[in-house]
Amino acid sequence: MAANEIIVPLSAPRPRDRLQRPLRDLRISVMDRCNFRCPYCMPREQFHDSYRFLKSSQRLSFEEILRLARLFVAQGVRKIRLTGGEPLLRANLADLIGDLTSIAGVEDVALTTNGILLERHAAELKAAGLHRITVSLDSLDPEVFARMSGGFGGVNEVLAGIEAARRADLTPIKVNAVVQRGINDQGVLDLVERFRGTGVIVRFIEYMDVGNRNHWDAQRVVPSKELVNLIGARWPIEPREHNYRGEVARRYTFSDGAGEVGFISSVTQPFCGDCSRARLSSDGALYTCLFAAHGVTLRDPLRAGATDDELSQLIRQVWNGREDRYSELRANLREASGDHTKVEMYYIGG
Ligand SMILES: C[S@@+](CC[C@H](N)C(=O)[O-])C[C@H]1O[C@@H](n2cnc3c(N)ncnc32)[C@H](O)[C@@H]1O
Ligand code: SF4
């Protein structure tokens, strides 16, 4: 089948979940492995040298990803983000990007990366049709960076990756920084200063209790409000409207016209009400929330010979039954169950 051929007309009725939320975004984890060991995501002591990641035969092939992506698009998906683990560890990723961008109905294909391999790949990603890129960078201080990455990579390599993305016109470039109190919060203004006026949008993410292995501690969360005040005291900023419904970052622009910063406040200002994201794990399970405990395998029926109609029906069924709003219920859930077993982020992607 040609890449732009679709199975269900784009005008077909779109599924809604139990809270009436449509399915608009798909995040695909193309690789469960990572070349970093950020303690808030894949702590080194848990994800050690002999940790068993997926075998390559367990991961979805590009062909399988493409087939499922087309079915999701027919159900309403318009934006696709490739993530991981570290997506640039997946060989020939540009080939997949080329195919995904040519699916009729797809408006936006983006990638989230830790940036270490970006300098090498930026131009080919752009040539393949990638629209935008988000690079994670938690600190400009080499020592703090090393602490946040588990001792891998370096600030200069990530900055070179961002520069290469800019040369390749993978814009608007966003830089994501997870902020942890007492670890990298001292470097927040440095990050803003470094990128103010460059067109790169820095977004500060509240440290979340994803997965079960990152020893999440609420004391380490720095509420976005605190950062808005800190940044605003140095460079006046003004709140902006969301670009679109369901946008996760709260946007602020600098009053002097030097661009914009964003805040992703899943802990203190949950945004479940507008969440239209489905997530596909590296081994093809469909998750309806970043904090879900279970996914539904699409890979197994697909490999057992399911038709497009059968797979589409399964996707609709899962979406129709969705009622997740973990972030809004976080406090109650954590109290009720001591802890709630969740899927790990490296596996379904951030
Ligand atoms: C899981 S990573 C995958 C893509 C790539 N490896 C990267 O780091 O950009 C996607 C995003 O999730 C963020 N993330 C991971 N663990 C987090 C946590 N506990 N709280 C908040 N954000 C987290 C990362 O900082 C990154 O921006
Ligand atoms: S946040 Fe990204 S770079 Fe860090 S360990 Fe997780 S997947 Fe790897």
JSON list of N, CA, C and O in Angstrom, two decimals, residues 40-41 208-216 290-292 326 334 339-346:
[
{"chain": "A", "resi": 40, "resn": "TYR", "atom": "N", "xyz": [15.79, 10.65, 37.18]},
{"chain": "A", "resi": 40, "resn": "TYR", "atom": "CA", "xyz": [14.34, 10.85, 37.31]},
{"chain": "A", "resi": 40, "resn": "TYR", "atom": "C", "xyz": [13.58, 10.01, 36.30]},
{"chain": "A", "resi": 40, "resn": "TYR", "atom": "O", "xyz": [12.35, 10.00, 36.29]},
{"chain": "A", "resi": 41, "resn": "CYS", "atom": "N", "xyz": [14.30, 9.30, 35.42]},
{"chain": "A", "resi": 41, "resn": "CYS", "atom": "CA", "xyz": [13.62, 8.51, 34.38]},
{"chain": "A", "resi": 41, "resn": "CYS", "atom": "C", "xyz": [14.13, 7.07, 34.38]},
{"chain": "A", "resi": 41, "resn": "CYS", "atom": "O", "xyz": [13.36, 6.13, 34.52]},
{"chain": "A", "resi": 208, "resn": "MET", "atom": "N", "xyz": [7.93, 14.76, 37.59]},
{"chain": "A", "resi": 208, "resn": "MET", "atom": "CA", "xyz": [6.72, 13.96, 37.76]},
{"chain": "A", "resi": 208, "resn": "MET", "atom": "C", "xyz": [7.01, 12.58, 38.33]},
{"chain": "A", "resi": 208, "resn": "MET", "atom": "O", "xyz": [8.12, 12.06, 38.20]},
{"chain": "A", "resi": 209, "resn": "ASP", "atom": "N", "xyz": [5.96, 11.99, 38.87]},
{"chain": "A", "resi": 209, "resn": "ASP", "atom": "CA", "xyz": [6.08, 10.65, 39.45]},
{"chain": "A", "resi": 209, "resn": "ASP", "atom": "C", "xyz": [5.78, 9.59, 38.40]},
{"chain": "A", "resi": 209, "resn": "ASP", "atom": "O", "xyz": [4.95, 8.71, 38.61]},
{"chain": "A", "resi": 210, "resn": "VAL", "atom": "N", "xyz": [6.48, 9.68, 37.27]},
{"chain": "A", "resi": 210, "resn": "VAL", "atom": "CA", "xyz": [6.28, 8.66, 36.23]},
{"chain": "A", "resi": 210, "resn": "VAL", "atom": "C", "xyz": [6.96, 7.37, 36.67]},
{"chain": "A", "resi": 210, "resn": "VAL", "atom": "O", "xyz": [7.97, 7.41, 37.37]},
{"chain": "A", "resi": 211, "resn": "GLY", "atom": "N", "xyz": [6.45, 6.25, 36.22]},
{"chain": "A", "resi": 211, "resn": "GLY", "atom": "CA", "xyz": [7.06, 4.97, 36.53]},
{"chain": "A", "resi": 211, "resn": "GLY", "atom": "C", "xyz": [7.08, 4.71, 38.03]},
{"chain": "A", "resi": 211, "resn": "GLY", "atom": "O", "xyz": [6.41, 5.37, 38.82]},
{"chain": "A", "resi": 212, "resn": "ASN", "atom": "N", "xyz": [7.85, 3.69, 38.41]},
{"chain": "A", "resi": 212, "resn": "ASN", "atom": "CA", "xyz": [7.88, 3.29, 39.82]},
{"chain": "A", "resi": 212, "resn": "ASN", "atom": "C", "xyz": [9.30, 3.24, 40.35]},
{"chain": "A", "resi": 212, "resn": "ASN", "atom": "O", "xyz": [9.53, 2.80, 41.45]},
{"chain": "A", "resi": 213, "resn": "ARG", "atom": "N", "xyz": [10.24, 3.68, 39.53]},
{"chain": "A", "resi": 213, "resn": "ARG", "atom": "CA", "xyz": [11.62, 3.45, 39.93]},
{"chain": "A", "resi": 213, "resn": "ARG", "atom": "C", "xyz": [12.42, 4.71, 40.17]},
{"chain": "A", "resi": 213, "resn": "ARG", "atom": "O", "xyz": [13.61, 4.65, 40.37]},
{"chain": "A", "resi": 214, "resn": "ASN", "atom": "N", "xyz": [11.79, 5.87, 40.04]},
{"chain": "A", "resi": 214, "resn": "ASN", "atom": "CA", "xyz": [12.61, 7.09, 40.12]},
{"chain": "A", "resi": 214, "resn": "ASN", "atom": "C", "xyz": [12.59, 7.73, 41.51]},
{"chain": "A", "resi": 214, "resn": "ASN", "atom": "O", "xyz": [13.04, 8.84, 41.67]},
{"chain": "A", "resi": 215, "resn": "HIS", "atom": "N", "xyz": [12.09, 6.99, 42.51]},
{"chain": "A", "resi": 215, "resn": "HIS", "atom": "CA", "xyz": [12.08, 7.48, 43.90]},
{"chain": "A", "resi": 215, "resn": "HIS", "atom": "C", "xyz": [11.51, 8.89, 43.98]},
{"chain": "A", "resi": 215, "resn": "HIS", "atom": "O", "xyz": [12.11, 9.76, 44.58]},
{"chain": "A", "resi": 216, "resn": "TRP", "atom": "N", "xyz": [10.40, 9.08, 43.33]},
{"chain": "A", "resi": 216, "resn": "TRP", "atom": "CA", "xyz": [9.80, 10.42, 43.29]},
{"chain": "A", "resi": 216, "resn": "TRP", "atom": "C", "xyz": [9.58, 10.96, 44.69]},
{"chain": "A", "resi": 216, "resn": "TRP", "atom": "O", "xyz": [9.14, 10.24, 45.59]},
{"chain": "A", "resi": 290, "resn": "LEU", "atom": "N", "xyz": [0.05, 8.60, 30.38]},
{"chain": "A", "resi": 290, "resn": "LEU", "atom": "CA", "xyz": [1.47, 8.47, 30.76]},
{"chain": "A", "resi": 290, "resn": "LEU", "atom": "C", "xyz": [1.62, 7.71, 32.07]},
{"chain": "A", "resi": 290, "resn": "LEU", "atom": "O", "xyz": [2.65, 7.13, 32.35]},
{"chain": "A", "resi": 291, "resn": "PHE", "atom": "N", "xyz": [0.56, 7.75, 32.87]},
{"chain": "A", "resi": 291, "resn": "PHE", "atom": "CA", "xyz": [0.64, 7.14, 34.20]},
{"chain": "A", "resi": 291, "resn": "PHE", "atom": "C", "xyz": [-0.16, 5.83, 34.27]},
{"chain": "A", "resi": 291, "resn": "PHE", "atom": "O", "xyz": [-0.49, 5.37, 35.35]},
{"chain": "A", "resi": 292, "resn": "ALA", "atom": "N", "xyz": [-0.48, 5.28, 33.12]},
{"chain": "A", "resi": 292, "resn": "ALA", "atom": "CA", "xyz": [-1.31, 4.07, 33.11]},
{"chain": "A", "resi": 292, "resn": "ALA", "atom": "C", "xyz": [-0.55, 2.88, 33.70]},
{"chain": "A", "resi": 292, "resn": "ALA", "atom": "O", "xyz": [0.67, 2.84, 33.70]},
{"chain": "A", "resi": 326, "resn": "TYR", "atom": "N", "xyz": [-5.07, 10.68, 35.67]},
{"chain": "A", "resi": 326, "resn": "TYR", "atom": "CA", "xyz": [-4.20, 10.43, 36.82]},
{"chain": "A", "resi": 326, "resn": "TYR", "atom": "C", "xyz": [-3.74, 11.71, 37.50]},
{"chain": "A", "resi": 326, "resn": "TYR", "atom": "O", "xyz": [-3.76, 11.82, 38.73]},
{"chain": "A", "resi": 334, "resn": "ARG", "atom": "N", "xyz": [-2.43, 8.18, 45.19]},
{"chain": "A", "resi": 334, "resn": "ARG", "atom": "CA", "xyz": [-1.22, 7.84, 45.92]},
{"chain": "A", "resi": 334, "resn": "ARG", "atom": "C", "xyz": [-1.56, 7.51, 47.37]},
{"chain": "A", "resi": 334, "resn": "ARG", "atom": "O", "xyz": [-1.01, 6.61, 47.95]},
{"chain": "A", "resi": 339, "resn": "ASP", "atom": "N", "xyz": [1.09, 3.33, 46.62]},
{"chain": "A", "resi": 339, "resn": "ASP", "atom": "CA", "xyz": [1.59, 3.78, 45.33]},
{"chain": "A", "resi": 339, "resn": "ASP", "atom": "C", "xyz": [0.81, 3.03, 44.28]},
{"chain": "A", "resi": 339, "resn": "ASP", "atom": "O", "xyz": [0.20, 2.02, 44.54]},
{"chain": "A", "resi": 340, "resn": "HIS", "atom": "N", "xyz": [0.83, 3.57, 43.09]},
{"chain": "A", "resi": 340, "resn": "HIS", "atom": "CA", "xyz": [0.00, 3.01, 42.02]},
{"chain": "A", "resi": 340, "resn": "HIS", "atom": "C", "xyz": [1.02, 2.56, 40.98]},
{"chain": "A", "resi": 340, "resn": "HIS", "atom": "O", "xyz": [1.87, 3.34, 40.59]},
{"chain": "A", "resi": 341, "resn": "THR", "atom": "N", "xyz": [1.00, 1.28, 40.63]},
{"chain": "A", "resi": 341, "resn": "THR", "atom": "CA", "xyz": [2.02, 0.79, 39.71]},
{"chain": "A", "resi": 341, "resn": "THR", "atom": "C", "xyz": [1.78, 1.36, 38.33]},
{"chain": "A", "resi": 341, "resn": "THR", "atom": "O", "xyz": [0.69, 1.27, 37.80]},
{"chain": "A", "resi": 342, "resn": "LYS", "atom": "N", "xyz": [2.84, 1.98, 37.77]},
{"chain": "A", "resi": 342, "resn": "LYS", "atom": "CA", "xyz": [2.67, 2.68, 36.49]},
{"chain": "A", "resi": 342, "resn": "LYS", "atom": "C", "xyz": [3.68, 2.15, 35.50]},
{"chain": "A", "resi": 342, "resn": "LYS", "atom": "O", "xyz": [4.69, 1.57, 35.87]},
{"chain": "A", "resi": 343, "resn": "VAL", "atom": "N", "xyz": [3.40, 2.46, 34.26]},
{"chain": "A", "resi": 343, "resn": "VAL", "atom": "CA", "xyz": [4.33, 2.04, 33.22]},
{"chain": "A", "resi": 343, "resn": "VAL", "atom": "C", "xyz": [5.54, 2.97, 33.28]},
{"chain": "A", "resi": 343, "resn": "VAL", "atom": "O", "xyz": [5.45, 4.12, 33.72]},
{"chain": "A", "resi": 344, "resn": "GLU", "atom": "N", "xyz": [6.73, 2.45, 32.87]},
{"chain": "A", "resi": 344, "resn": "GLU", "atom": "CA", "xyz": [7.92, 3.29, 32.90]},
{"chain": "A", "resi": 344, "resn": "GLU", "atom": "C", "xyz": [7.96, 4.20, 31.67]},
{"chain": "A", "resi": 344, "resn": "GLU", "atom": "O", "xyz": [7.58, 3.81, 30.57]},
{"chain": "A", "resi": 345, "resn": "MET", "atom": "N", "xyz": [8.49, 5.40, 31.86]},
{"chain": "A", "resi": 345, "resn": "MET", "atom": "CA", "xyz": [8.43, 6.41, 30.80]},
{"chain": "A", "resi": 345, "resn": "MET", "atom": "C", "xyz": [9.32, 6.07, 29.60]},
{"chain": "A", "resi": 345, "resn": "MET", "atom": "O", "xyz": [8.97, 6.36, 28.46]},
{"chain": "A", "resi": 346, "resn": "TYR", "atom": "N", "xyz": [10.47, 5.46, 29.85]},
{"chain": "A", "resi": 346, "resn": "TYR", "atom": "CA", "xyz": [11.38, 5.16, 28.75]},
{"chain": "A", "resi": 346, "resn": "TYR", "atom": "C", "xyz": [10.72, 4.20, 27.77]},
{"chain": "A", "resi": 346, "resn": "TYR", "atom": "O", "xyz": [11.08, 4.12, 26.60]}
]
